[in-house]
mmCIF file of C-alpha atoms and ligand atoms in Angstrom:
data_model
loop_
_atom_site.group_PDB
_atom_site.id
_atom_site.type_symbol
_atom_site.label_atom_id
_atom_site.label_comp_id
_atom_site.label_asym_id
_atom_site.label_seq_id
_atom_site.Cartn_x
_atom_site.Cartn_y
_atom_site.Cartn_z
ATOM 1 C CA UNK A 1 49.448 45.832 123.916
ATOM 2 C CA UNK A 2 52.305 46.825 126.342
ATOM 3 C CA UNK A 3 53.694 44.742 129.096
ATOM 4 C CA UNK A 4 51.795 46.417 131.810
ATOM 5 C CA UNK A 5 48.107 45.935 129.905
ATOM 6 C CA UNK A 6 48.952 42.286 129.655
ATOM 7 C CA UNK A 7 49.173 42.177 133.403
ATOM 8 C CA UNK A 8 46.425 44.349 134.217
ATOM 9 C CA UNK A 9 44.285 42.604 131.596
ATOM 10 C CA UNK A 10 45.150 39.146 132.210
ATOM 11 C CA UNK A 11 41.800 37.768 133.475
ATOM 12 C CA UNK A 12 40.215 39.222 130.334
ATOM 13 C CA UNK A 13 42.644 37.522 128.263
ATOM 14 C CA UNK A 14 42.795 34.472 129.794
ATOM 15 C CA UNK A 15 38.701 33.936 129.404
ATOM 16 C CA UNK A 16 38.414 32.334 126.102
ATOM 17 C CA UNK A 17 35.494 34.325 124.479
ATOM 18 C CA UNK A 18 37.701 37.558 124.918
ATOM 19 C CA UNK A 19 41.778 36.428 124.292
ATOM 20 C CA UNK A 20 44.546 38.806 123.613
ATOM 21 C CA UNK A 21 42.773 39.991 120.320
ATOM 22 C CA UNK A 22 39.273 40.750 122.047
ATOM 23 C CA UNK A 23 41.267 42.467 124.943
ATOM 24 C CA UNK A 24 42.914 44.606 122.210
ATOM 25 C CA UNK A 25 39.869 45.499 120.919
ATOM 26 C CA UNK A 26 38.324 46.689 124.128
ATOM 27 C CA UNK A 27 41.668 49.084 124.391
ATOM 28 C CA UNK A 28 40.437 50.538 121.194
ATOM 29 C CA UNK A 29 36.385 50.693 121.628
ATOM 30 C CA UNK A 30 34.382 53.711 122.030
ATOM 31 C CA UNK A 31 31.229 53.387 124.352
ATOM 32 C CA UNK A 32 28.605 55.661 124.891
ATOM 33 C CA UNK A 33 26.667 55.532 128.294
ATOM 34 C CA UNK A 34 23.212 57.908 128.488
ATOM 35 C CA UNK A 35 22.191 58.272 131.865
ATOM 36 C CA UNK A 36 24.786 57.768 134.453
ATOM 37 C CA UNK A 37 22.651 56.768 137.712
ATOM 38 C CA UNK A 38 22.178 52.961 138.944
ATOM 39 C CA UNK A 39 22.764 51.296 135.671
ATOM 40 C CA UNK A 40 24.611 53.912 134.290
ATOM 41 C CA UNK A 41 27.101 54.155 136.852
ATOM 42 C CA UNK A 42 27.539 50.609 136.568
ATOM 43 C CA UNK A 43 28.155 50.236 133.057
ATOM 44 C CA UNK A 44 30.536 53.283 133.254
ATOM 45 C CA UNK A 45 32.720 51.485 136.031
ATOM 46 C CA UNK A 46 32.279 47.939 134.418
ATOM 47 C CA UNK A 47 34.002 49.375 131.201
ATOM 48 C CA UNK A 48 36.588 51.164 132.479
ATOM 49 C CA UNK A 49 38.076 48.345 134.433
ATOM 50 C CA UNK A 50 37.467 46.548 131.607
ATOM 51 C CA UNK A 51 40.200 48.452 129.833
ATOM 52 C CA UNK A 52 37.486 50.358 126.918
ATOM 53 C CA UNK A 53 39.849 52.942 125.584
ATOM 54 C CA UNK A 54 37.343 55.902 125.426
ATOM 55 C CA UNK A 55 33.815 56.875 127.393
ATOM 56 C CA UNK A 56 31.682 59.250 126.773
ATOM 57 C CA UNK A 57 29.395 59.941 129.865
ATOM 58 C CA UNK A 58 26.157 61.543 128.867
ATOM 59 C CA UNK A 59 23.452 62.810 132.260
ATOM 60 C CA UNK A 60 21.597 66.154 132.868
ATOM 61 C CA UNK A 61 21.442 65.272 136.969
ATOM 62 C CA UNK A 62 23.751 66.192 140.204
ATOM 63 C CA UNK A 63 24.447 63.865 142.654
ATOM 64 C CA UNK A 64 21.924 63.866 145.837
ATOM 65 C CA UNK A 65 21.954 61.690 148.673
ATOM 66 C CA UNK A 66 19.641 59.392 147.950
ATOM 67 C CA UNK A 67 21.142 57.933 144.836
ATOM 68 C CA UNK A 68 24.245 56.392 147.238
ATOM 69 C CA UNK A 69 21.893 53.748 148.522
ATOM 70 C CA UNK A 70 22.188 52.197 144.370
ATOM 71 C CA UNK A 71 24.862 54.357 142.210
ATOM 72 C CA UNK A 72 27.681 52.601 142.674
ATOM 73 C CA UNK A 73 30.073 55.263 141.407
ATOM 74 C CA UNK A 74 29.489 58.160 143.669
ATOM 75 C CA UNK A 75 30.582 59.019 147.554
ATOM 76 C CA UNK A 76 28.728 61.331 149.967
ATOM 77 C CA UNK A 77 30.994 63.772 149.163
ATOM 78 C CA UNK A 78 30.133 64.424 145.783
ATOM 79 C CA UNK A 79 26.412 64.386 147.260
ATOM 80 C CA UNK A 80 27.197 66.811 149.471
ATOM 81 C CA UNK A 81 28.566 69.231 146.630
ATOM 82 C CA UNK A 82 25.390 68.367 144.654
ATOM 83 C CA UNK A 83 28.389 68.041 141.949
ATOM 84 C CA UNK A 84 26.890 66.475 137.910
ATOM 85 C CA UNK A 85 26.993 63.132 138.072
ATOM 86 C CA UNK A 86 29.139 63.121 134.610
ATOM 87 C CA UNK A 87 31.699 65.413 136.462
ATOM 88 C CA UNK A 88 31.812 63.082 139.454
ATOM 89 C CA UNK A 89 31.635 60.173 137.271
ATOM 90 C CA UNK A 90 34.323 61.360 135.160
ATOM 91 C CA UNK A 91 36.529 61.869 138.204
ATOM 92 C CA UNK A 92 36.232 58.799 140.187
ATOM 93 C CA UNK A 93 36.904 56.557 136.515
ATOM 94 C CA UNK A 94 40.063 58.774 136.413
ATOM 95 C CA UNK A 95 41.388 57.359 139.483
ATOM 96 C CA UNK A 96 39.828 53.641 138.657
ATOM 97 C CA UNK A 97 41.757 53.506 135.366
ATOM 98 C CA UNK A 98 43.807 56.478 134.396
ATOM 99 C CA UNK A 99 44.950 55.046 131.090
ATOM 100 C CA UNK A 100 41.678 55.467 129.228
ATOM 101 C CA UNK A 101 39.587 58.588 128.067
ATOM 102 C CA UNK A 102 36.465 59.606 129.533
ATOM 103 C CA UNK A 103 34.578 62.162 128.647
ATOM 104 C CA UNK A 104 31.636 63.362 130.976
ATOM 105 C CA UNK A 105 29.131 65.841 129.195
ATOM 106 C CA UNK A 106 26.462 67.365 131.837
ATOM 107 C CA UNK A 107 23.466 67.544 129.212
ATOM 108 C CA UNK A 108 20.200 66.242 128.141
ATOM 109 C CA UNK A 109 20.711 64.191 125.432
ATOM 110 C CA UNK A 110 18.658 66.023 122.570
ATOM 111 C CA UNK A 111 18.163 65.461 118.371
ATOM 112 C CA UNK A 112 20.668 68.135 118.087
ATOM 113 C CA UNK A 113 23.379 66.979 120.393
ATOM 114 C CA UNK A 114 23.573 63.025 119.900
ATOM 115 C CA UNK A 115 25.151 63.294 116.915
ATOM 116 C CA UNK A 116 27.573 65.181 118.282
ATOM 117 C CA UNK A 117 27.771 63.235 121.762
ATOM 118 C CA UNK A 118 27.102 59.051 120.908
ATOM 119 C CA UNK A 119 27.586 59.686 116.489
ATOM 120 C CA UNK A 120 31.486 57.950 117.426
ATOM 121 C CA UNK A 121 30.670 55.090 119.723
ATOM 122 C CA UNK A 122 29.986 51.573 118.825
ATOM 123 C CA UNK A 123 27.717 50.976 121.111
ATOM 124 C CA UNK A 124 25.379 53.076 123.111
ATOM 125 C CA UNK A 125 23.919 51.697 127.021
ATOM 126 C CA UNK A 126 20.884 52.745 128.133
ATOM 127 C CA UNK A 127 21.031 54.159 131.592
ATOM 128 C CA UNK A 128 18.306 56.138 131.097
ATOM 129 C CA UNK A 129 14.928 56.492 133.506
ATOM 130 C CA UNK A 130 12.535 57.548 130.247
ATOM 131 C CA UNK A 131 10.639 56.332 127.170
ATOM 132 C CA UNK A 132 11.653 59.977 125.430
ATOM 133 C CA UNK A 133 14.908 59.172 125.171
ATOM 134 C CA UNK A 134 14.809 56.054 124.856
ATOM 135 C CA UNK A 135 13.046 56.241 121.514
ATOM 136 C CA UNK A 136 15.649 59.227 120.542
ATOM 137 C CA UNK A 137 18.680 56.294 121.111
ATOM 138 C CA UNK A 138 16.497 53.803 119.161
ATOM 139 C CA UNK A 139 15.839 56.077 116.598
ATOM 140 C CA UNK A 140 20.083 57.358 116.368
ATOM 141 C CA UNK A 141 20.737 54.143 116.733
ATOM 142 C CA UNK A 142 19.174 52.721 113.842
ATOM 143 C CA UNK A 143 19.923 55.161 111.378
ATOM 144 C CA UNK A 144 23.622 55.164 112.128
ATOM 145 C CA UNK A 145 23.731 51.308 112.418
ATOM 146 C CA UNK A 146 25.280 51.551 115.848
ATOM 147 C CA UNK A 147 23.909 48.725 118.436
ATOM 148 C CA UNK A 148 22.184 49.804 121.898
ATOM 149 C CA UNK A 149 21.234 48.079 124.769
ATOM 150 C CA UNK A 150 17.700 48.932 126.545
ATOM 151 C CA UNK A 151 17.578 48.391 130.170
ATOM 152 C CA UNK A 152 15.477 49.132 133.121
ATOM 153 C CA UNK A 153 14.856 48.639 136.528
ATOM 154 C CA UNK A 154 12.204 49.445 138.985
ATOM 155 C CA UNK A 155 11.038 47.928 142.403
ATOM 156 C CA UNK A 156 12.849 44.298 142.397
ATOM 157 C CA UNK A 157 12.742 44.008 138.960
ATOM 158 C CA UNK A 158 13.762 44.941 135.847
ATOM 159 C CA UNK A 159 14.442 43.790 132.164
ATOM 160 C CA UNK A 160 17.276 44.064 129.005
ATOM 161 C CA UNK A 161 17.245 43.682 125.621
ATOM 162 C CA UNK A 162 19.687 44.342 123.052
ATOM 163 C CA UNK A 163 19.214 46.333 119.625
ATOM 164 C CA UNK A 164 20.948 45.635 116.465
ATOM 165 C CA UNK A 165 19.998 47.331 113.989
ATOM 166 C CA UNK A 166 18.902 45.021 110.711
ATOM 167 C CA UNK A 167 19.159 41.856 112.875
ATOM 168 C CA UNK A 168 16.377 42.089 115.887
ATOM 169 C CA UNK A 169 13.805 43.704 116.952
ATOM 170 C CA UNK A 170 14.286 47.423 117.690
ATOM 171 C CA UNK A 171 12.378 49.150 120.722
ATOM 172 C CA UNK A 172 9.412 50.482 118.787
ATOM 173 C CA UNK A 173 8.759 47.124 117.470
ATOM 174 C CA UNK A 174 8.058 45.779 120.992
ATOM 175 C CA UNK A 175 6.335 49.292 122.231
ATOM 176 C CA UNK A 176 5.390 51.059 119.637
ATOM 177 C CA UNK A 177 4.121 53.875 122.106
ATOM 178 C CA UNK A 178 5.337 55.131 125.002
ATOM 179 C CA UNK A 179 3.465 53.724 127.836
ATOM 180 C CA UNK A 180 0.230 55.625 128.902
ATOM 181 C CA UNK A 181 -0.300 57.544 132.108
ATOM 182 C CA UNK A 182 1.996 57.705 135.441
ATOM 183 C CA UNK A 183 4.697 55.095 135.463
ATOM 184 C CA UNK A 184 6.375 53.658 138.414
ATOM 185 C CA UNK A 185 9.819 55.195 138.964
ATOM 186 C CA UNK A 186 12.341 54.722 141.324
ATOM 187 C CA UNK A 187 11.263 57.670 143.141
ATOM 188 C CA UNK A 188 7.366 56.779 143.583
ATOM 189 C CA UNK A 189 7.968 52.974 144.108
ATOM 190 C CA UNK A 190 11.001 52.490 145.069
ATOM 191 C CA UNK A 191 14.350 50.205 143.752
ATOM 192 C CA UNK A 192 16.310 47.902 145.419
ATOM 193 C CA UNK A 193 19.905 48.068 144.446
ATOM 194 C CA UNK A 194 21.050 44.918 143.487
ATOM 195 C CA UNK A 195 18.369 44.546 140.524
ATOM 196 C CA UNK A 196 19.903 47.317 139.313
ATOM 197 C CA UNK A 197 23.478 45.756 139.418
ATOM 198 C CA UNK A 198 22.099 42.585 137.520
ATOM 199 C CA UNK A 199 20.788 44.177 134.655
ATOM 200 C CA UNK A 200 23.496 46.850 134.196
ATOM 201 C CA UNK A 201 25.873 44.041 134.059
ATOM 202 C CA UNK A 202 23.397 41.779 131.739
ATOM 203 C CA UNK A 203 23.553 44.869 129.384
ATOM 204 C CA UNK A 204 27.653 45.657 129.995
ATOM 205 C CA UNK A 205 27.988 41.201 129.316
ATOM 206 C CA UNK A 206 26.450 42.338 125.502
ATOM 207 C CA UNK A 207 28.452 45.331 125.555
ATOM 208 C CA UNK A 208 31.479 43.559 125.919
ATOM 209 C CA UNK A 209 30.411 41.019 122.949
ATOM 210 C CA UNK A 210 30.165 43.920 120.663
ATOM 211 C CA UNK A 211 32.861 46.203 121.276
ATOM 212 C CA UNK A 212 35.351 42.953 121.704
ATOM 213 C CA UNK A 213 34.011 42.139 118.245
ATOM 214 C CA UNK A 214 31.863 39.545 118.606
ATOM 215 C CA UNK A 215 28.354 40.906 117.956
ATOM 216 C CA UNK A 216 27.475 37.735 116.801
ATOM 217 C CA UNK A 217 26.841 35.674 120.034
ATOM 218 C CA UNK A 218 24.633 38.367 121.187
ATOM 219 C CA UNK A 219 21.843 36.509 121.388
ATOM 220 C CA UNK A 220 18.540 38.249 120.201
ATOM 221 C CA UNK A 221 16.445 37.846 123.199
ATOM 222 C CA UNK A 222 14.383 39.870 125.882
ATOM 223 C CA UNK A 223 15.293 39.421 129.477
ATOM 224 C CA UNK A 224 13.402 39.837 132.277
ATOM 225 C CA UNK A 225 14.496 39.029 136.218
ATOM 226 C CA UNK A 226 12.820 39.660 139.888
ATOM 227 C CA UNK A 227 15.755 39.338 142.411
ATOM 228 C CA UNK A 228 12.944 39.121 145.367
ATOM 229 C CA UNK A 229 10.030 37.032 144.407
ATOM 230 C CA UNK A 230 10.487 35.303 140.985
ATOM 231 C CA UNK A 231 13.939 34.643 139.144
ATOM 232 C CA UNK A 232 15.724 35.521 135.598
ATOM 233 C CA UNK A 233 13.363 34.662 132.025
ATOM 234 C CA UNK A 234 14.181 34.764 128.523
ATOM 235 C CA UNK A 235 12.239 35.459 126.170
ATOM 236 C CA UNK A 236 12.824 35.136 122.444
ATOM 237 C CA UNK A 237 12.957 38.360 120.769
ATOM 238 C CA UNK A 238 9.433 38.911 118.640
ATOM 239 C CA UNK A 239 10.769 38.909 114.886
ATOM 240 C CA UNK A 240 10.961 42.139 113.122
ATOM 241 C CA UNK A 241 7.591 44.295 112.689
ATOM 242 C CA UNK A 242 7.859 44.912 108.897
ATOM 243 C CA UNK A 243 5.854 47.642 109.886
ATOM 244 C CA UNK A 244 7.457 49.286 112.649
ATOM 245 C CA UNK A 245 7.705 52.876 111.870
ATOM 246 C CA UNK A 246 11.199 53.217 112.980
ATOM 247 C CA UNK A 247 13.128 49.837 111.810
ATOM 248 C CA UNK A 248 10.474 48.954 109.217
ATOM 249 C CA UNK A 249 9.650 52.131 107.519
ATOM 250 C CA UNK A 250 12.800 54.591 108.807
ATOM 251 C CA UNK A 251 10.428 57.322 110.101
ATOM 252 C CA UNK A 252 12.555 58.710 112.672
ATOM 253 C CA UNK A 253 10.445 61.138 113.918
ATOM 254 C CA UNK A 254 12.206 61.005 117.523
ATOM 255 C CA UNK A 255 15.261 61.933 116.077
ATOM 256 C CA UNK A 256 13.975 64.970 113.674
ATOM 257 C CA UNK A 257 12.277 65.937 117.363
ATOM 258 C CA UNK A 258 8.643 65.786 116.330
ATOM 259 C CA UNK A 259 8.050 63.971 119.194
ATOM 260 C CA UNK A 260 9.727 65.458 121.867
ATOM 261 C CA UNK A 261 7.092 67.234 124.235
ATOM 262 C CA UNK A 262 7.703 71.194 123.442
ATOM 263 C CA UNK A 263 9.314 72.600 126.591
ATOM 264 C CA UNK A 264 9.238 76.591 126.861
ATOM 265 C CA UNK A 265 10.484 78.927 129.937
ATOM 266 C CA UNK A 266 7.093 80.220 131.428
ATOM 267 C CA UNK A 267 7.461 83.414 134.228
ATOM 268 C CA UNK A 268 10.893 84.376 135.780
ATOM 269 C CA UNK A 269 11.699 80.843 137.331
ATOM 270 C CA UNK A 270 9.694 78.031 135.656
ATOM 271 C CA UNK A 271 9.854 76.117 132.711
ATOM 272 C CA UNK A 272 6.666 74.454 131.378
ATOM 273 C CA UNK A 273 6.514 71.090 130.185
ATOM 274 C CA UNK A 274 3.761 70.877 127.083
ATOM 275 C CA UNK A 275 3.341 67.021 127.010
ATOM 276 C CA UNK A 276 1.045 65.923 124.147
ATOM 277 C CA UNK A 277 -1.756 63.482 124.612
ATOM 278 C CA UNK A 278 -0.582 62.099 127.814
ATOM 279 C CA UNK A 279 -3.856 62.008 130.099
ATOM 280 C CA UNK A 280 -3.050 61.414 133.890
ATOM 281 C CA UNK A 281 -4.969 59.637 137.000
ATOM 282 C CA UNK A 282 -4.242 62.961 139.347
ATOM 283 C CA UNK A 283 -5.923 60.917 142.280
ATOM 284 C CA UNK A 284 -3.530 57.867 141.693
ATOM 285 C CA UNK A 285 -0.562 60.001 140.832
ATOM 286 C CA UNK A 286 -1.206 62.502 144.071
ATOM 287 C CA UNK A 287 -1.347 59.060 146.316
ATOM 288 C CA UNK A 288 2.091 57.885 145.279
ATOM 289 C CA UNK A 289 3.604 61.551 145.270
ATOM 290 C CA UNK A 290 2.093 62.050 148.649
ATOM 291 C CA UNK A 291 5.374 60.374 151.107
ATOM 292 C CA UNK A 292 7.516 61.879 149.255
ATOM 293 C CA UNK A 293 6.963 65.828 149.861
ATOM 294 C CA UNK A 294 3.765 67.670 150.121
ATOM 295 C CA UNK A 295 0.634 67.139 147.687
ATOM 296 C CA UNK A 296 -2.233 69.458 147.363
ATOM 297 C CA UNK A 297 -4.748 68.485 144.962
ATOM 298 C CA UNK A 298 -7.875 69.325 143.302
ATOM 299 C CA UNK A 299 -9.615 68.155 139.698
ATOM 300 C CA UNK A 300 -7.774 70.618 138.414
ATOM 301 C CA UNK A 301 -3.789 70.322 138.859
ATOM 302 C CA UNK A 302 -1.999 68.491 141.232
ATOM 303 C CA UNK A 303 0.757 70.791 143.395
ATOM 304 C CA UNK A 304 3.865 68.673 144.174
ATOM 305 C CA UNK A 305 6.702 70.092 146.456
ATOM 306 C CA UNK A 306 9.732 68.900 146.461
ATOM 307 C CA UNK A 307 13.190 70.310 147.683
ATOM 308 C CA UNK A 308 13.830 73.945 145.948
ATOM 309 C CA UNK A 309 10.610 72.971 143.340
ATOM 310 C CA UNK A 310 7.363 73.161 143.023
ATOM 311 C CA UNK A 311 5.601 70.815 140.132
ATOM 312 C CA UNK A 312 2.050 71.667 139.245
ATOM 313 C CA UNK A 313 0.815 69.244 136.779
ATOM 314 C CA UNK A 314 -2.388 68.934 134.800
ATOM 315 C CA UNK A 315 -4.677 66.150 133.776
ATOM 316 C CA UNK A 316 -3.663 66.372 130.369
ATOM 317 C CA UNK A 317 0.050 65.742 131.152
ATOM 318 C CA UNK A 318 1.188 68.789 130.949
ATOM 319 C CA UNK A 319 2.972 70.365 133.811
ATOM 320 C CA UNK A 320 5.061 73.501 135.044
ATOM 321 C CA UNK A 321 7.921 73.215 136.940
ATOM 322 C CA UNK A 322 9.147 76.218 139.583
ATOM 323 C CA UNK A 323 12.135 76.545 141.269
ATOM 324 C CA UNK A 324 14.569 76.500 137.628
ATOM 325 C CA UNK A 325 15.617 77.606 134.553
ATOM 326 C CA UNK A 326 17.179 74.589 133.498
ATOM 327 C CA UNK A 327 15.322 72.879 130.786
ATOM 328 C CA UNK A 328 17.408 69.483 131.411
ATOM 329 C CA UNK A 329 16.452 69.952 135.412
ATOM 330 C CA UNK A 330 12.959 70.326 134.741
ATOM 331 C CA UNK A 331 12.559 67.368 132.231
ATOM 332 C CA UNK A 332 14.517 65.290 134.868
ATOM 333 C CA UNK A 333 11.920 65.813 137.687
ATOM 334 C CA UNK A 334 9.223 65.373 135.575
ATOM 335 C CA UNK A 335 10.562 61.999 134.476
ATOM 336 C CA UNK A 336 11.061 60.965 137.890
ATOM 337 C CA UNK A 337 7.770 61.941 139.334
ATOM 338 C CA UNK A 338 5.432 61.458 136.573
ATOM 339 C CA UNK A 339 7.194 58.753 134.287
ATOM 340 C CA UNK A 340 8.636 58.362 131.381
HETATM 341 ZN ZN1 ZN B 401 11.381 48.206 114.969
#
């Protein structure tokens, strides 16, 4: 470590869990962020003060003014150029600390690219806003040995827990399914910002622990807080499911992309979104859509309008998305008006 990281670094080193040696390690630690919007732009800015050598920024959205009110990393100018949030992320950790390497990659994370994209990190944060992908980290995760940390945040709460693969409880143990129906999202119900500061930096505390070497006082538990009507729980992490299909048995079938909802272009500007087995409450999910752009409705499909795109979705889940090409675009909206 040179003179100059000794200074910079000197609250770090001075904290005893960390010392000169865990500090080191940081300078040499590879991180992987997926999703790079509250939490992930948290994480992303955590780490890089904190000195971790390289990060690799992974997020498939643009900037658009009404992330500012919680993503702490971007400005209204990058809003205003609609610019990737990796890009702008990339840019503004440049200027936070120009001595490490990030690496912002504008994609959806996919079977075929995480390999490729998270395969070098040691430890992969979820900043994610779906169950998809979360089960596609889980999956990675475990077969490569590589620890993750879940997180999520919605309304005034939200919850953590880490994954280490052969010691706790992986994600499919505690849901073995994705949920069913329309979920909650930011967009439908809302988020206030500081919940998502306290769990990104719940899941960037465990990050630290593991990339400074010390995966060992990660402690194997779930966490859940409410920063407006109830406080922070912990909740001992259910043992292993011997029968979990993804820790238990190995059956990755989120990473061989069995699971992953078959997406196909459909006309000149639409892509269609074939989700399986995914019934949806059209009634419920027109009545949260309806403040947030126009709604019509009947049994049949729902029609949801919002900036350049039109969403028609079906009772069955499915749904086609107008207004793009862009496979990553269209799985994006449909995450963050339908759910996970
Ligand atoms: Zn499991």
């Amino acid at each position: 470590m040179t003179e100059k990281d000794r200074e910079r670094y000197s609250r770090h080193i001075l904290f005893a869990g960390l010392g000169e040696q865990g500090q080191e390690r940081l300078l040499a630690a590879h991180a992987a962020i997926v999703g790079c919007g509250a939490l992930g732009s948290f994480h992303a800015a955590a780490l890089a003060r904190a000195g971790v050598g390289k990060i690799t920024i992974i997020d498939r959205d643009y900037v658009e003014p009404s992330n500012l009110q919680r993503q702490w990393l971007f400005e209204e100018a990058d809003a205003a150029q609609a610019l990737p949030k990796a890009v702008a992320a990339e840019r503004r950790l440049a200027s936070i600390n120009s001595s490490i390497a990030v690496r912002g990659i504008v994609a959806d994370l996919t079977p075929e690219n995480i390999e490729e994209l998270a395969g070098e990190a040691q430890v992969i944060l979820d900043g994610t806003d779906n169950f998809e992908t979360r089960y596609l980290i889980n999956d990675f995760a475990l077969s490569r040995a590589i620890p993750w940390i879940y997180g999520a945040a919605v309304g005034s709460y939200g919850l953590t827990m880490p994954v280490l693969p052969g010691r706790t409880a992986c994600l499919r143990c505690l849901y073995p399914e994705p949920p069913a129906g329309a979920q909650p999202t930011c967009e439908t119900a809302g988020v206030l910002n500081s919940i998502t500061a306290v769990i990104a930096a719940l899941q960037t505390a465990d990050a630290l622990k593991i990339l400074a070497g010390q995966a060992g006082t990660v402690q194997a538990r779930l966490t859940t807080v409410d920063v407006w009507e109830g406080g922070i729980r912990h909740i001992e992490q259910p043992a292993r499911d011997p029968d979990c299909p993804a820790c238990g048995a190995r059956d990755f079938v989120y990473l061989d992309g069995q699971r992953r909802a078959p997406v196909s272009l459909c006309g000149r500007n639409a892509v269609q979104i074939h989700e399986r087995a995914r019934p949806l409450d059209l009634a419920a999910l027109g009545a949260a859509l309806r403040p947030l752009g126009e709604v019509r409705a009947n049994e049949f499909a729902l029609r949801f309008f919002t900036g350049p795109h039109e969403l028609t979705i079906f009772p069955d889940g499915r749904a086609i998305i107008k207004g793009t090409t862009d496979i990553g675009l269209a799985r994006s909206l449909y995450a963050r008006y339908v759910g996970s």
